[in-house]
Coordinates of C-alpha atoms in Angstrom, one line a residue:
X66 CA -50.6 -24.4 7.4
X67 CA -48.3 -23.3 9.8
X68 CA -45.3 -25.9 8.3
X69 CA -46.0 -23.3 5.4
X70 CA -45.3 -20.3 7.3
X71 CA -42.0 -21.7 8.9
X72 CA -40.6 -22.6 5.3
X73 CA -41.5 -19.2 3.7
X74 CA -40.1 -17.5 6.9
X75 CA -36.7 -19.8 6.7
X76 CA -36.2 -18.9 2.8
X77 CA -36.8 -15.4 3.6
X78 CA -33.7 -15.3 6.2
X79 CA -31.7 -17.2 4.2
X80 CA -32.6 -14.7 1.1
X81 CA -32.0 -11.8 3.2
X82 CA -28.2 -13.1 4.5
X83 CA -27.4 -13.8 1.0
X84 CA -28.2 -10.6 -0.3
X85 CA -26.3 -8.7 2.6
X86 CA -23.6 -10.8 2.4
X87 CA -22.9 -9.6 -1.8
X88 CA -23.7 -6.0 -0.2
X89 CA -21.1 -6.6 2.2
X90 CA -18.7 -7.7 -0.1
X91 CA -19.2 -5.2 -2.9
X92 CA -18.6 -2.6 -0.3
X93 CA -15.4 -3.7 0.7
X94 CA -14.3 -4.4 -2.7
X95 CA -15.0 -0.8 -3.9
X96 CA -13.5 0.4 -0.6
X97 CA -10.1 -0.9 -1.2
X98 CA -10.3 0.2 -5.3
X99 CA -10.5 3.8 -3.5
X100 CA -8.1 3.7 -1.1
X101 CA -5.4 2.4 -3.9
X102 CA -4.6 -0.7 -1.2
X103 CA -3.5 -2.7 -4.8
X104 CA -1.6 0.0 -5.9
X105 CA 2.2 -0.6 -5.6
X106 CA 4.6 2.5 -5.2
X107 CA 7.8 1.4 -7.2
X108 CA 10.6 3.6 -6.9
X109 CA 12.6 3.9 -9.9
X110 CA 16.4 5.1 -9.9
X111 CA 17.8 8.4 -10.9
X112 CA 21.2 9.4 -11.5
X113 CA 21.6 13.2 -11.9
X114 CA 24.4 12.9 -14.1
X115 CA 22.9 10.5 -16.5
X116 CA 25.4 7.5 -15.3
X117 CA 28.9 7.1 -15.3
X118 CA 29.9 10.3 -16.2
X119 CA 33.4 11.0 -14.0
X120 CA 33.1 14.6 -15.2
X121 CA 30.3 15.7 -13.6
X122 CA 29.8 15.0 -9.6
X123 CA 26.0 13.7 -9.8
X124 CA 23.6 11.6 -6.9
X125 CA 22.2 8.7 -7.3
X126 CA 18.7 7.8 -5.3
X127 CA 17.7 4.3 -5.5
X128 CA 15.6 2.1 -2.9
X129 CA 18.9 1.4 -1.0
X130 CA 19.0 5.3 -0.3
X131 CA 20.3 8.6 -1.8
X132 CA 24.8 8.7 -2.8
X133 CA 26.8 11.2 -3.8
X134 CA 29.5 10.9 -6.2
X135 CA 33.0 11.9 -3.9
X136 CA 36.7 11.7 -4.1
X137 CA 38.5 8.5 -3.1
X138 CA 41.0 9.0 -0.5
X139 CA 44.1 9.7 -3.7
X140 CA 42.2 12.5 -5.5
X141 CA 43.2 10.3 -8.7
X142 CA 39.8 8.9 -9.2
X143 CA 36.4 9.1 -8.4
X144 CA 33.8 6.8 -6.2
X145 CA 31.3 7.3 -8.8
X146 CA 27.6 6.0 -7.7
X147 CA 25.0 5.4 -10.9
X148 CA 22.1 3.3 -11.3
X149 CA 22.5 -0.9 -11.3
X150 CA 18.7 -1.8 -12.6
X151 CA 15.6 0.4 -12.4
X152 CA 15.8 0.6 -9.2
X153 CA 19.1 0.4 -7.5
X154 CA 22.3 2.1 -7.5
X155 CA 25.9 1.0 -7.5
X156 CA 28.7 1.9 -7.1
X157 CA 32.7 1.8 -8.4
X158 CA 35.7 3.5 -8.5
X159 CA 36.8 5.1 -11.3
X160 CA 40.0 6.7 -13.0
X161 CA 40.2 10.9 -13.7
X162 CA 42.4 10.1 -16.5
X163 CA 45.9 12.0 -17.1
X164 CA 46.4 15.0 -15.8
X165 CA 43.1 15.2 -14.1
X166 CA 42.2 15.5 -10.6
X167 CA 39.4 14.8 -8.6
X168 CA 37.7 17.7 -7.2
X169 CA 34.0 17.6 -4.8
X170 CA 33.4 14.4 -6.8
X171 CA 34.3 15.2 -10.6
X172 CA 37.2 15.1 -12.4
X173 CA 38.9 18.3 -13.4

């Protein structure tokens, strides 16, 4: 009789952990869903001036940071920044074309 009572007792511990251990883990599943811990932030690039578009002075923001498009040092052309991929930007140098100068980074 009491070899009875020890077994009944030792399945009902074991029953117990298992059932707090799911608790336990359905908890911390459900905690993490509300907190958004899987949820990526991508940023995306934006180019104001919808590219490369030398006549309007436009900024780029990409992961990398946030560029203006400027003069280069001849006030011929312009260092025009615009998006690479969907989430960098780039940047290259770019002719005003005749009889245009470069002016707070667009060509006039």
């Amino acid at each position: 009789m009491a070899k009875l009572k020890v077994n009944a007792l030792t399945k009902s511990t074991i029953g117990t952990a298992a059932i707090l251990a799911v608790a336990v883990l359905a908890v911390s599943l459900f905690a993490n869903v509300g907190t958004g811990a899987y949820i990526s932030k991508v940023q995306l690039c934006k180019d104001s001036d919808g590219g490369l578009n030398t006549n309007i002075a436009g900024t780029c923001s990409g992961t990398g940071g946030t560029f203006t498009d400027k003069c280069s040092s001849t006030d011929t052309e312009v260092i025009e920044y615009s998006c690479l991929n969907t989430r960098e930007c780039t940047v290259k140098a770019l002719e005003c074309g005749s009889g245009k100068t470069c002016v707070n980074g667009a060509c006039v």
